[in-house]
């Protein structure tokens, strides 16, 4: 199941009563934020603001802001579905023997279908215009924001060495009708590609998509290795290739189903102050120098919608995108750390500040091995706090996790403090991008780990007595 474009998804949401149209005129300056913040925090619907002051385009927001809408967006019924498909494909034991190999063909064809498909005509190029960002209903989200920000952009670039495209979501502050900031952080693929262009000198072609089908939007946020094109990953999630079209003024390919495409370039010698911006940490990310994006041409559908999101104190819409990543990437974590049973990123940790992981511990020090592996794994390197629990503890059950942490640790033996790279948005470390991380080993300790005392058992009632009490419950008159 996949959606042709974001308007197709919008319609599906509306049919299920999961989208509300707001016809009253609203201001993209702060007013939309306050409405959306209240709606997200009360588990409300997606919203289509049809009448936005000073713009002829409607604003679509909060499409991912619940588990039901997130699952619909990814064309699944349960957040674990995509992980299960991935497990099935990467489980090599499934390919033993000729019969099994043949049986695997339909499963593997999903990989072939993932490759983007080039098309000549595209809805996103129905209208080609001179750039004027003032026409778009771009939000000023929070009072101390440095200006208006495009909050759900898919930034497409091409590695000049490998010719592979990358698509990442990096917010963009509007400076004037034709220029914006380009907020790719230090460790992101977009910036790595930028550094290659910087060495060569001159201009770096960049195209920015605003609005595509929901799996493609999600894919731009997914922490994929640089070798995997996000549009290919979207094709894999959708089980249908993403149709792509060549931009009008550069050689980049964008999803044909996009609502708006901003075509242009980043001049590798130009930096400008960007921010502040009310960010998903619940704090303002402070001003800093970032590259500048110059829009040379805007293409769009005849009747486009402008999708946006508002981030702020969690839980916000982006928390659900984070939860999708938690589920979808678990198979890859397990490939590297087979002892991992399950993981949970609490929403309050805004993706990478806290991770709870349950493991099947089979040798001394294994909890610490898992911490170190996670601190060395892609964007998981940002994790500031890792809590490790035994396999019988459900990491999503915060009460049980807290009970284990509070009762199981010896402060000297079970706490790891280490240091390494941090997310650019971390405001607590003394230096930007680099600081300390905390690991808590809340697993049962063994004699081989230096715990010479006996470790007590968890208190559990016998099954026999539980059944007896179940049976007799009504007799007690409680
Ligand atoms: C709503 C939203 C806004 C984001 N804004 C930024 C941003 O401004 N800068 C950034 O580096 N990452 C941002 N991210 C995270 C990146 O999209 C994410 O790390 C992605 O994996 C980057 O792709 P890349 O590895 O291909 O560069 C944002 C994520 C979301 C969901
Ligand atoms: Mn990437």
Short mmCIF file of C-alpha atoms in Angstrom, two decimals, residues 5-7 9-10 47-48 57-64 136-139 149-154 169 209-214 217 257-260 304-310 317:
data_model
loop_
_atom_site.label_atom_id
_atom_site.label_comp_id
_atom_site.label_asym_id
_atom_site.label_seq_id
_atom_site.Cartn_x
_atom_site.Cartn_y
_atom_site.Cartn_z
CA UNK A 5 1.45 11.81 -3.43
CA UNK A 6 0.77 13.76 -0.26
CA UNK A 7 -2.68 14.83 -1.44
CA UNK A 9 -2.55 10.54 1.65
CA UNK A 10 -4.46 13.61 2.80
CA UNK A 47 -4.90 19.68 9.93
CA UNK A 48 -5.36 21.39 6.61
CA UNK A 57 -1.61 27.83 -0.70
CA UNK A 58 -3.07 25.68 2.08
CA UNK A 59 -0.85 24.40 4.92
CA UNK A 60 -0.97 20.69 5.73
CA UNK A 61 0.38 19.74 9.13
CA UNK A 62 0.50 16.94 11.73
CA UNK A 63 0.07 14.15 9.16
CA UNK A 64 2.45 11.86 11.10
CA UNK A 136 4.68 30.27 0.24
CA UNK A 137 2.93 30.06 3.63
CA UNK A 138 6.21 29.42 5.45
CA UNK A 139 5.80 29.36 9.22
CA UNK A 149 11.54 28.32 8.48
CA UNK A 150 10.73 25.63 5.95
CA UNK A 151 10.30 22.80 8.44
CA UNK A 152 9.67 19.70 6.31
CA UNK A 153 12.10 20.05 3.37
CA UNK A 154 13.69 17.13 1.54
CA UNK A 169 15.70 16.75 6.03
CA UNK A 209 11.33 19.18 -2.29
CA UNK A 210 8.47 20.41 -0.15
CA UNK A 211 5.78 17.72 -0.05
CA UNK A 212 6.02 14.20 -1.47
CA UNK A 213 4.33 10.92 -0.58
CA UNK A 214 4.64 10.21 3.16
CA UNK A 217 9.17 12.28 3.52
CA UNK A 257 4.91 13.60 -7.13
CA UNK A 258 6.38 16.57 -5.22
CA UNK A 259 4.18 19.55 -4.38
CA UNK A 260 6.93 22.19 -4.68
CA UNK A 304 -0.17 22.27 -4.47
CA UNK A 305 -0.46 22.02 -0.69
CA UNK A 306 2.35 23.23 1.53
CA UNK A 307 3.27 20.63 4.17
CA UNK A 308 4.98 21.68 7.37
CA UNK A 309 5.64 20.50 10.88
CA UNK A 310 6.15 22.30 14.16
CA UNK A 317 4.80 15.29 15.38
#
